[in-house]
Amino acid sequence: RERSFIMIKPDGVQRNLIGKIVGRFEERGFKIIAMKMVHATTEHLEKHYADLKNKPFFPGLIKYMASGPVLAFVIEGLDAVKTGRAMLGATNPLASLPGTIRGDYCLVTGRNICHGSDAVESAEKEIALWFPEGVIEYKDCEAEWVYED
Ligand code: GTP
Ligand code: MG
């Protein structure tokens, strides 16, 4: 089973979409193994988005992400990274299909309400950055009905 780091950005929190977004991952069959609400510092967000530090939109991105609390969580399940990204939709919400989170709830790239890790290695880094205390290991009774074995 793979893990991915998912985050509801400040606009998603302010727009009261926490329940709907978390619900999509639960309903799909993913197991949530860590979750917390954080009002992140700019230093922390600069680490999270370090790969983008030379982009012209970087200062605006950090300001947006620091503008309010986010909901950070970790999903675990089959192909969690790629499937998580597919569930979010494209970076630009106008290019996201209806049925995806961005395709259903937002309109512009700079307010695209959610984040998902883009590769297994970035998921590992992001989980370590946001959950240095570790994730919660537990048995979920749904798994035997979600998977064949
Ligand atoms: P994340 O899941 O948030 O990492 O998005 P992503 O992987 O789909 O896109 P990427 O990592 O390239 O960019 C990170 C975030 O920066 C995006 O989700 C947007 O919020 C923001 N961003 C990316 N490109 C642009 C842009 O051209 N303009 C603006 N204003 N914001 C951008
Ligand atoms: Mg990204």
Short mmCIF file of C-alpha atoms and ligand atoms in Angstrom, two decimals:
data_model
loop_
_atom_site.label_atom_id
_atom_site.label_comp_id
_atom_site.label_asym_id
_atom_site.label_seq_id
_atom_site.Cartn_x
_atom_site.Cartn_y
_atom_site.Cartn_z
CA ARG A 1 0.00 0.00 0.00
CA GLU A 2 1.21 3.47 -0.91
CA ARG A 3 0.91 6.76 1.02
CA SER A 4 0.21 10.28 -0.21
CA PHE A 5 0.11 13.66 1.50
CA ILE A 6 -3.08 15.62 0.83
CA MET A 7 -3.83 19.13 2.07
CA ILE A 8 -6.92 21.30 1.97
CA LYS A 9 -5.59 24.79 1.32
CA PRO A 10 -6.80 27.93 3.19
CA ASP A 11 -9.52 28.66 0.60
CA GLY A 12 -10.90 25.12 0.91
CA VAL A 13 -11.03 25.47 4.70
CA GLN A 14 -12.66 28.92 4.53
CA ARG A 15 -15.19 27.67 2.01
CA ASN A 16 -16.25 24.88 4.40
CA LEU A 17 -15.20 22.11 2.05
CA ILE A 18 -13.29 20.00 4.60
CA GLY A 19 -16.04 17.43 5.03
CA LYS A 20 -16.72 17.04 1.33
CA ILE A 21 -13.06 16.72 0.38
CA VAL A 22 -12.08 14.33 3.17
CA GLY A 23 -15.25 12.37 2.43
CA ARG A 24 -14.19 11.74 -1.14
CA PHE A 25 -11.00 10.01 -0.02
CA GLU A 26 -12.82 8.00 2.63
CA GLU A 27 -15.55 6.96 0.19
CA ARG A 28 -13.03 5.95 -2.46
CA GLY A 29 -11.56 3.42 -0.03
CA PHE A 30 -8.45 5.20 1.18
CA LYS A 31 -7.45 4.90 4.81
CA ILE A 32 -6.66 8.14 6.62
CA ILE A 33 -3.61 7.58 8.79
CA ALA A 34 -2.83 11.14 9.94
CA MET A 35 -4.69 14.44 10.02
CA LYS A 36 -4.29 17.89 11.56
CA MET A 37 -5.25 21.50 11.11
CA VAL A 38 -2.26 23.83 10.93
CA HIS A 39 -1.79 27.53 10.37
CA ALA A 40 1.58 27.04 8.71
CA THR A 41 4.46 29.50 8.90
CA THR A 42 5.98 30.93 5.73
CA GLU A 43 9.23 29.08 6.55
CA HIS A 44 7.38 25.77 6.67
CA LEU A 45 5.52 26.49 3.43
CA GLU A 46 8.73 27.53 1.70
CA LYS A 47 10.11 24.08 2.55
CA HIS A 48 6.93 22.40 1.32
CA TYR A 49 7.05 24.24 -2.03
CA ALA A 50 10.88 24.45 -2.25
CA ASP A 51 10.85 23.10 -5.82
CA LEU A 52 8.91 26.16 -6.96
CA LYS A 53 11.03 28.85 -5.31
CA ASN A 54 12.19 30.37 -8.61
CA LYS A 55 8.68 30.66 -10.09
CA PRO A 56 7.21 34.15 -10.48
CA PHE A 57 4.10 33.10 -8.55
CA PHE A 58 6.08 31.76 -5.56
CA PRO A 59 5.66 34.80 -3.22
CA GLY A 60 1.93 34.90 -3.94
CA LEU A 61 1.66 31.14 -3.41
CA ILE A 62 3.33 31.36 0.01
CA LYS A 63 1.14 34.31 1.01
CA TYR A 64 -1.98 32.40 -0.06
CA MET A 65 -0.94 29.24 1.78
CA ALA A 66 -0.11 31.22 4.95
CA SER A 67 -3.36 33.22 4.82
CA GLY A 68 -5.25 30.79 7.06
CA PRO A 69 -5.25 27.26 8.44
CA VAL A 70 -4.91 24.23 6.20
CA LEU A 71 -6.03 20.66 6.82
CA ALA A 72 -3.10 18.31 6.34
CA PHE A 73 -3.69 14.57 6.07
CA VAL A 74 -2.19 11.33 4.84
CA ILE A 75 -4.04 8.74 2.81
CA GLU A 76 -2.92 5.13 2.44
CA GLY A 77 -4.06 2.69 -0.20
CA LEU A 78 -3.51 1.24 -3.64
CA ASP A 79 -1.69 3.67 -5.95
CA ALA A 80 -2.44 6.52 -3.50
CA VAL A 81 -0.16 9.11 -5.14
CA LYS A 82 -1.42 8.83 -8.72
CA THR A 83 -5.03 8.23 -7.71
CA GLY A 84 -4.90 11.12 -5.23
CA ARG A 85 -3.71 13.45 -7.99
CA ALA A 86 -6.41 12.17 -10.34
CA MET A 87 -9.03 12.88 -7.69
CA LEU A 88 -7.72 16.46 -7.27
CA GLY A 89 -7.78 17.24 -10.99
CA ALA A 90 -5.43 19.44 -12.99
CA THR A 91 -3.42 22.30 -11.45
CA ASN A 92 -5.59 24.75 -13.42
CA PRO A 93 -9.18 24.09 -12.28
CA LEU A 94 -10.54 25.18 -15.65
CA ALA A 95 -8.69 22.20 -17.14
CA SER A 96 -10.01 19.82 -14.45
CA LEU A 97 -12.80 17.48 -15.36
CA PRO A 98 -16.10 17.66 -13.48
CA GLY A 99 -16.02 14.91 -10.86
CA THR A 100 -12.56 15.95 -9.70
CA ILE A 101 -12.24 18.11 -6.58
CA ARG A 102 -10.85 21.12 -8.43
CA GLY A 103 -13.22 20.51 -11.34
CA ASP A 104 -16.18 20.67 -8.98
CA TYR A 105 -15.23 23.38 -6.48
CA CYS A 106 -12.94 26.06 -7.90
CA LEU A 107 -12.02 28.16 -10.92
CA VAL A 108 -8.48 29.56 -10.77
CA THR A 109 -4.98 28.07 -10.37
CA GLY A 110 -4.03 30.45 -7.57
CA ARG A 111 -7.05 29.33 -5.49
CA ASN A 112 -7.23 25.65 -6.30
CA ILE A 113 -8.25 24.50 -2.78
CA CYS A 114 -6.20 21.32 -2.42
CA HIS A 115 -2.74 19.80 -2.72
CA GLY A 116 -1.61 16.27 -3.42
CA SER A 117 1.90 14.78 -3.61
CA ASP A 118 3.12 14.38 -7.20
CA ALA A 119 5.39 11.33 -6.69
CA VAL A 120 6.12 8.66 -4.09
CA GLU A 121 9.39 10.40 -3.14
CA SER A 122 7.67 13.76 -2.68
CA ALA A 123 4.96 12.06 -0.62
CA GLU A 124 7.60 10.65 1.72
CA LYS A 125 9.27 14.07 2.07
CA GLU A 126 5.97 15.88 2.60
CA ILE A 127 4.70 13.37 5.18
CA ALA A 128 7.97 13.76 7.11
CA LEU A 129 7.72 17.57 6.89
CA TRP A 130 4.09 17.84 8.03
CA PHE A 131 3.98 14.85 10.39
CA PRO A 132 7.42 14.62 12.03
CA GLU A 133 5.66 12.84 14.91
CA GLY A 134 4.71 10.04 12.50
CA VAL A 135 1.40 8.62 11.31
CA ILE A 136 -1.10 6.40 13.13
CA GLU A 137 -0.91 2.67 12.46
CA TYR A 138 -4.23 0.90 12.95
CA LYS A 139 -6.34 -1.82 11.40
CA ASP A 140 -9.33 -0.58 9.46
CA CYS A 141 -12.18 -3.04 9.06
CA GLU A 142 -13.07 -1.67 5.61
CA ALA A 143 -9.89 -2.96 3.95
CA GLU A 144 -11.09 -6.55 3.63
CA TRP A 145 -14.05 -5.28 1.59
CA VAL A 146 -12.13 -2.75 -0.49
CA TYR A 147 -9.36 -5.15 -1.56
CA GLU A 148 -9.46 -8.70 -2.90
CA ASP A 149 -6.76 -9.92 -0.54
P1 GTP B 1 -0.03 21.28 -5.60
O1 GTP B 1 -0.80 20.01 -5.39
O2 GTP B 1 -0.51 22.42 -4.77
O3 GTP B 1 1.46 21.04 -5.46
O4 GTP B 1 -0.35 21.68 -7.11
P2 GTP B 1 0.20 21.02 -8.43
O5 GTP B 1 1.18 19.93 -8.14
O6 GTP B 1 -0.98 20.70 -9.27
O7 GTP B 1 0.96 22.24 -9.12
P3 GTP B 1 2.44 22.79 -8.79
O8 GTP B 1 3.13 21.94 -7.78
O9 GTP B 1 3.10 23.03 -10.09
O10 GTP B 1 2.10 24.22 -8.15
C1 GTP B 1 1.79 24.32 -6.77
C2 GTP B 1 0.70 25.33 -6.60
O11 GTP B 1 1.18 26.61 -6.99
C3 GTP B 1 -0.53 25.11 -7.46
O12 GTP B 1 -1.45 24.19 -6.93
C4 GTP B 1 -1.11 26.51 -7.47
O13 GTP B 1 -1.80 26.78 -6.25
C5 GTP B 1 0.13 27.36 -7.52
N1 GTP B 1 0.47 27.68 -8.91
C6 GTP B 1 1.04 26.87 -9.86
N2 GTP B 1 1.17 27.50 -11.02
C7 GTP B 1 0.67 28.74 -10.83
C8 GTP B 1 0.52 29.89 -11.67
O14 GTP B 1 0.88 29.87 -12.84
N3 GTP B 1 -0.06 30.99 -11.09
C9 GTP B 1 -0.47 31.01 -9.80
N4 GTP B 1 -1.03 32.14 -9.31
N5 GTP B 1 -0.34 29.97 -8.97
C10 GTP B 1 0.22 28.85 -9.48
MG MG B 2 2.75 20.15 -6.79
#
